[in-house]
């Protein structure tokens, strides 16, 4: 089997996490390291206590060895997320969040809760956001037809979640239309 | 003396001062790990990225794609597309080459007894990245392989799709098609009446026996650049898509945009 059946219809959340952790994040290193060439680019030099920008996977790796502090991105705090949640519950469309916010938030909250303030509050806002957005995407399903269905500000993990159902629904709508014209 | 290469040179000298050839090999590998001037201008990308962050956009747009980002995009496109996309032979070859160079460098450095803790972490990070890239490369190749096996018979009869695959992939498709044909023939078909012993019938009201890529499968499209107009099978059309636009549409409508790199599948 070249591709396991579970991977054929969609990518997995773990794979999305792999993609998301390629993004850069700021850290305060606790070890020194010369500038090093990686496949994705050159990172460093790390000189405590100066900030440096490295991919998230690298930051996670160092964090687990207690070799750095992670500086959370501009959107991972109570004020920003609360503002989005208010928007989410008061307005019709999806609020503007970074495309891969769910994956990044999960990784950072799991690995570096001590570097983020009010993690409990952030977790609960993220959960509320998720529920509010999920409800909207379900309502949006009513507008689905066989042509095109636009989803402004929909996020990577949310797309993956609704993919099987949305794709199948649209395929069925297409079939319902195609068959009578073929029979003529 | 605290720099990586200086330490390293000193270390190599102490252990292996007899063989100058291996030493120069080590030095060359250190040079690959240590950043040199011909690397990509990372500072510029960092600055432009910070500007983007200052004015929070809905999506983080990279100024310029690195080869790895390109491969990740092609990998995900391939995973979602119902059809086989054009092969990225050059990109794949250059990344495989890069993986090999990084692994060689790590292999040489690991043999060094005098590496400091800092160097160990560095080696470990480089190795971790190599494994991540290998995973992506493997998944990309396997996805293509899966589609090639699925459409093997169709590939052998369709010259257009053959332009999108590599020679090795075509050879595999041909072998796979022959093997399954022979297997079906010897196990079942030879004992069936002549009219029922074909593998390429196209019965009415039924899908043809040769599996073909289905372009009408809907895919999630994420616009990377402004592009358009796009026409949809129901007669409607979209004048233009702005960067960051996300939409569910039949693969047939997104095909040309995908070929130009204007959109990615998500």
XYZ file of C-alpha atoms in Angstrom:
450
model
C 0.000 0.000 0.000
C 1.631 3.191 -1.109
C -0.756 5.389 0.862
C -2.736 4.075 3.860
C -6.525 4.388 3.358
C -6.800 6.767 6.328
C -4.585 9.294 4.525
C -6.284 9.140 1.134
C -9.206 11.477 1.583
C -7.590 14.166 3.675
C -4.498 15.196 5.594
C -4.358 14.478 9.323
C -4.256 17.116 12.080
C -0.726 15.928 12.915
C 0.381 16.681 9.385
C -1.211 20.129 9.610
C 0.729 20.638 12.822
C 3.924 19.692 11.015
C 3.198 22.379 8.418
C 2.231 24.990 10.999
C 5.342 24.432 13.111
C 7.465 25.458 10.148
C 6.421 29.073 10.850
C 8.846 31.309 12.699
C 8.495 32.396 16.303
C 10.523 34.584 18.646
C 12.386 33.015 21.528
C 14.745 34.094 24.271
C 17.467 31.457 24.129
C 19.174 30.157 27.253
C 22.048 28.635 25.295
C 24.390 30.149 22.746
C 24.537 28.802 19.236
C 26.318 30.009 16.136
C 24.361 30.851 13.035
C 23.564 27.495 11.454
C 22.412 26.603 7.966
C 19.304 24.435 7.911
C 17.381 23.141 4.931
C 14.654 25.719 5.506
C 17.127 28.588 5.921
C 19.819 29.886 8.256
C 18.862 30.546 11.875
C 20.764 32.131 14.709
C 23.072 33.169 16.131
C 21.491 32.521 19.523
C 23.033 34.753 22.176
C 21.260 34.911 25.543
C 19.475 37.109 26.427
C 18.880 38.458 22.907
C 15.738 37.456 21.071
C 15.998 35.250 18.029
C 13.567 34.032 15.408
C 13.487 30.297 14.703
C 10.881 27.814 13.443
C 8.316 26.693 16.011
C 9.413 23.042 15.880
C 12.918 24.114 16.823
C 11.621 26.309 19.638
C 9.523 23.395 20.921
C 12.557 21.149 20.805
C 14.675 23.614 22.781
C 11.831 24.382 25.168
C 11.438 20.710 26.074
C 15.122 20.691 26.993
C 14.610 23.939 28.963
C 16.998 25.796 26.679
C 14.736 28.703 25.755
C 11.684 30.782 26.598
C 9.091 31.135 23.873
C 7.571 34.568 23.209
C 3.944 33.929 22.243
C 2.808 35.447 18.904
C 0.897 38.737 18.887
C -2.480 37.010 18.724
C -2.006 34.455 21.515
C -3.236 36.513 24.453
C -6.494 37.101 26.265
C -7.213 40.606 24.842
C -6.757 39.715 21.176
C -8.695 36.464 21.360
C -11.470 37.978 23.502
C -11.895 40.748 20.906
C -12.191 38.103 18.194
C -14.663 36.111 20.245
C -16.837 39.217 20.734
C -16.716 39.803 16.985
C -17.539 36.171 16.378
C -20.672 36.243 18.493
C -21.913 39.668 17.347
C -21.204 39.562 13.604
C -22.226 37.216 10.831
C -18.930 36.330 9.139
C -15.904 34.549 10.540
C -13.483 36.834 12.373
C -9.959 37.309 11.085
C -7.526 34.919 12.723
C -4.189 33.626 11.474
C -4.736 30.740 9.030
C -3.022 28.151 11.218
C -3.872 29.624 14.634
C -5.423 26.467 16.072
C -2.390 24.287 15.430
C 0.096 26.863 16.699
C -1.999 27.618 19.795
C -2.260 23.930 20.645
C 1.473 23.322 20.304
C 2.432 26.374 22.344
C -0.134 25.791 25.093
C 1.015 22.188 25.405
C 4.727 22.853 25.433
C 5.186 26.307 26.930
C 2.302 27.068 29.320
C 4.769 28.836 31.638
C 5.687 31.344 28.899
C 2.081 32.351 28.234
C -0.060 34.379 30.610
C -3.542 33.199 31.622
C -3.334 29.884 29.795
C -6.560 28.672 31.368
C -8.450 31.739 30.181
C -6.905 31.444 26.715
C -7.884 27.793 26.495
C -11.478 28.563 27.388
C -11.685 31.461 24.885
C -10.209 29.228 22.169
C -12.838 26.638 22.962
C -15.636 29.210 22.778
C -14.211 30.531 19.501
C -14.158 27.041 18.092
C -17.748 26.393 19.073
C -18.987 29.714 17.701
C -17.195 29.150 14.403
C -18.351 25.552 14.161
C -21.958 26.664 14.554
C -21.488 29.201 11.774
C -19.956 26.720 9.383
C -22.896 24.367 9.984
C -25.351 27.162 9.234
C -23.332 28.035 6.134
C -23.835 24.534 4.813
C -27.379 25.548 3.819
C -25.915 27.844 1.130
C -23.794 25.136 -0.421
C -24.518 24.464 -4.086
C -22.710 22.736 -6.915
C -20.755 25.775 -8.177
C -18.558 27.526 -5.716
C -18.738 28.052 -1.991
C -16.660 30.817 -0.492
C -15.491 30.666 3.101
C -13.674 33.892 3.998
C -11.372 33.648 7.045
C -11.966 29.953 7.482
C -8.938 28.313 9.100
C -6.798 25.360 8.187
C -7.902 22.988 10.941
C -11.556 23.952 10.511
C -11.362 23.215 6.793
C -9.934 19.829 7.593
C -12.727 19.156 10.059
C -15.597 19.933 7.684
C -13.879 18.605 4.553
C -15.400 15.113 4.315
C -18.935 16.366 4.793
C -18.674 19.467 2.576
C -16.887 17.679 -0.251
C -19.368 14.823 -0.246
C -22.348 17.192 -0.120
C -21.114 19.194 -3.074
C -20.379 16.023 -5.044
C -23.950 14.856 -4.452
C -25.364 18.227 -5.534
C -23.307 17.921 -8.720
C -24.613 14.425 -9.390
C -28.217 15.468 -8.845
C -27.743 18.097 -11.489
C -25.647 16.143 -13.949
C -27.738 13.059 -14.313
C -30.913 14.521 -15.890
C -28.890 16.393 -18.527
C -26.955 13.232 -19.383
C -30.132 11.237 -19.823
C -31.615 13.671 -22.371
C 38.502 30.264 19.712
C 34.931 29.887 20.832
C 33.509 29.636 17.351
C 32.196 26.379 16.081
C 34.625 25.928 13.236
C 37.664 26.908 15.280
C 36.779 24.427 18.010
C 36.056 21.901 15.416
C 39.319 22.385 13.569
C 41.248 22.099 16.796
C 39.380 18.915 17.640
C 39.995 17.366 14.285
C 43.650 18.232 14.461
C 44.116 16.492 17.765
C 42.393 13.330 16.673
C 43.297 13.015 13.072
C 46.278 15.103 12.070
C 47.695 12.459 9.795
C 45.046 12.495 7.139
C 44.737 15.888 5.553
C 42.151 14.768 3.049
C 39.581 13.828 5.668
C 40.281 17.091 7.434
C 39.498 19.139 4.383
C 36.362 17.100 3.936
C 35.361 17.893 7.475
C 36.049 21.554 6.917
C 33.911 21.592 3.841
C 31.098 20.058 5.804
C 31.480 22.548 8.591
C 31.185 25.233 5.963
C 27.889 23.758 4.853
C 26.532 23.848 8.361
C 27.918 27.259 9.166
C 26.059 29.955 7.387
C 27.945 31.427 4.474
C 27.259 34.557 2.480
C 25.709 32.800 -0.444
C 22.816 31.660 1.724
C 19.385 33.129 1.207
C 19.024 36.700 2.472
C 17.214 35.728 5.651
C 17.464 39.113 7.320
C 15.443 40.682 4.583
C 12.699 38.087 4.803
C 12.619 38.488 8.560
C 12.164 42.251 8.273
C 9.433 42.052 5.706
C 7.724 39.431 7.802
C 7.805 41.644 10.836
C 6.124 44.396 8.799
C 3.376 41.976 7.960
C 2.925 41.103 11.599
C 2.675 44.773 12.585
C -0.467 45.212 10.538
C -2.187 41.952 11.394
C -3.340 40.427 8.131
C -5.633 37.415 7.992
C -2.757 35.302 6.736
C 0.990 35.358 7.106
C 2.290 35.810 3.603
C 5.889 34.933 2.933
C 7.836 37.285 0.694
C 9.655 34.469 -1.045
C 9.168 30.731 -0.863
C 12.101 28.564 0.143
C 12.509 25.219 -1.683
C 11.131 23.445 1.385
C 8.018 25.636 1.465
C 7.541 24.928 -2.230
C 7.736 21.201 -1.636
C 5.287 21.432 1.269
C 2.854 23.300 -0.986
C 3.198 20.716 -3.769
C 2.863 17.906 -1.222
C -0.449 19.221 0.120
C -1.692 20.033 -3.398
C -0.910 16.481 -4.435
C -2.690 15.089 -1.376
C -5.904 16.962 -2.152
C -5.996 16.893 -5.944
C -7.952 14.016 -7.504
C -5.648 14.040 -10.554
C -1.867 13.591 -10.782
C -0.162 17.002 -10.754
C 2.962 17.799 -12.803
C 6.068 16.176 -11.281
C 8.480 18.498 -9.454
C 11.625 16.613 -10.381
C 14.130 19.460 -10.062
C 12.777 20.698 -6.752
C 12.766 17.180 -5.336
C 16.281 16.475 -6.581
C 17.665 19.663 -5.061
C 16.028 18.922 -1.701
C 17.223 15.316 -1.691
C 20.681 16.636 -2.416
C 20.359 19.076 0.473
C 19.218 16.277 2.806
C 22.236 14.210 1.804
C 24.651 17.089 2.398
C 23.175 17.833 5.837
C 23.272 14.142 6.824
C 26.864 13.794 5.642
C 27.871 16.823 7.683
C 26.084 15.468 10.759
C 27.653 12.053 10.304
C 31.141 13.509 10.261
C 30.512 15.776 13.232
C 29.021 12.965 15.295
C 32.244 11.003 14.964
C 33.964 13.826 16.811
C 34.606 13.068 20.483
C 35.371 16.687 21.343
C 31.988 18.247 20.508
C 30.569 20.469 23.222
C 27.025 20.326 24.582
C 26.115 23.271 22.394
C 27.306 21.401 19.331
C 25.303 18.360 20.331
C 22.143 20.415 20.380
C 23.046 21.864 17.032
C 23.612 18.441 15.522
C 20.376 17.208 17.046
C 18.411 20.119 15.549
C 19.919 19.583 12.110
C 19.069 15.896 12.331
C 15.524 16.601 13.475
C 15.029 18.846 10.487
C 16.430 16.240 8.115
C 13.873 13.753 9.476
C 11.041 16.251 9.036
C 12.010 16.924 5.433
C 12.402 13.204 4.753
C 8.876 12.645 6.045
C 7.490 15.233 3.634
C 9.466 13.878 0.685
C 8.322 10.337 1.457
C 4.694 11.314 1.843
C 4.824 13.300 -1.415
C 6.312 10.423 -3.400
C 3.938 7.886 -1.870
C 0.911 10.033 -2.693
C 1.975 10.125 -6.330
C 2.680 6.414 -6.295
C -0.790 5.724 -4.949
C -2.422 7.694 -7.759
C -0.173 6.136 -10.369
C -1.136 2.636 -9.272
C -4.791 3.613 -9.143
C -4.775 5.082 -12.676
C -2.111 2.746 -14.116
C -4.212 1.489 -17.027
C -5.476 4.974 -17.832
C -1.937 6.371 -17.806
C -0.818 3.805 -20.373
C -3.533 4.911 -22.810
C -3.380 8.671 -22.247
C -0.364 10.589 -23.602
C -1.353 13.852 -21.853
C -1.099 12.444 -18.343
C 2.264 10.898 -19.238
C 3.732 14.388 -19.658
C 2.993 15.051 -15.984
C 4.903 12.101 -14.561
C 8.589 11.209 -14.487
C 10.131 8.398 -16.529
C 10.514 6.278 -13.401
C 6.873 6.815 -12.524
C 5.837 5.866 -16.051
C 7.875 2.697 -15.924
C 6.170 1.836 -12.636
C 2.720 2.506 -14.098
C 3.462 0.280 -17.069
C 4.776 -2.563 -14.894
C 1.845 -2.251 -12.508
C -0.706 -2.269 -15.341
C 0.894 -5.328 -16.920
C 1.096 -7.222 -13.651
C -2.544 -6.647 -12.700
C -3.673 -7.460 -16.250
C -1.802 -10.733 -16.213
C -3.050 -11.557 -12.762
C -6.678 -10.939 -13.722
C -6.221 -12.858 -16.921
C -4.785 -15.979 -15.345
C -6.985 -15.992 -12.269
C -10.400 -15.198 -13.775
C -10.669 -13.752 -17.245
C -9.294 -16.679 -19.243
C -12.145 -18.902 -18.115
C -14.857 -16.363 -18.970
C -16.619 -16.152 -22.331
C -14.896 -13.873 -24.850
C -17.496 -11.068 -24.523
C -16.925 -10.747 -20.781
C -13.165 -11.109 -20.641
C -12.152 -7.486 -21.278
C -10.814 -5.031 -18.750
C -11.713 -1.868 -20.647
C -15.464 -2.096 -21.256
C -17.495 1.096 -21.142
C -20.991 -0.138 -20.267
C -23.846 2.368 -20.520
C -25.142 3.827 -17.225
C -22.001 2.541 -15.510
C -18.608 4.075 -14.958
C -15.966 2.797 -17.411
C -13.815 -0.068 -16.190
C -10.596 1.912 -16.559
C -10.310 4.167 -13.506
C -9.872 7.795 -14.516
C -9.166 10.891 -12.445
C -12.438 12.649 -11.605
C -12.036 16.409 -12.108
C -15.422 17.249 -10.655
C -14.328 16.388 -7.091
C -14.608 19.550 -4.975
C -11.421 20.888 -3.365
C -10.709 23.703 -0.902
C -8.776 26.433 -2.669
C -6.694 29.127 -0.973
C -5.677 32.033 -3.226
C -2.020 33.065 -2.961
C -2.151 35.873 -5.508
C -4.832 37.946 -7.102
C -6.195 35.861 -9.936
C -9.238 35.231 -12.040
C -11.682 35.157 -13.678
C -12.763 31.630 -12.841
C -15.696 29.842 -14.421
C -17.741 27.235 -12.630
C -19.712 24.334 -14.056
C -23.063 25.836 -13.016
C -22.481 28.765 -15.395
C -21.539 31.313 -12.736
C -18.086 32.847 -12.597
C -15.903 34.774 -10.215
C -14.172 37.880 -11.562
C -11.209 37.764 -9.287
C -9.904 36.153 -6.147
C -7.902 38.231 -3.718
C -4.988 36.732 -1.742
C -6.289 34.779 1.235
C -9.627 34.023 -0.419
C -10.815 30.530 0.542
C -13.391 28.639 -1.402
C -14.728 25.171 -2.126
C -14.958 24.500 -5.848
C -14.725 21.618 -8.320
C -11.141 20.645 -9.115
C -11.754 21.305 -12.811
C -12.269 25.036 -12.090
C -9.136 25.295 -9.965
C -6.885 23.241 -12.238
C -5.355 26.022 -14.323
C -4.892 28.363 -11.366
C -3.124 25.568 -9.531
C -0.842 24.964 -12.502
C 0.193 28.621 -12.486
C 0.774 28.591 -8.734
C -1.888 31.265 -8.128
C -3.692 29.091 -5.607
C -2.905 26.232 -3.277
C -5.160 23.466 -2.042
C -5.793 23.362 1.692
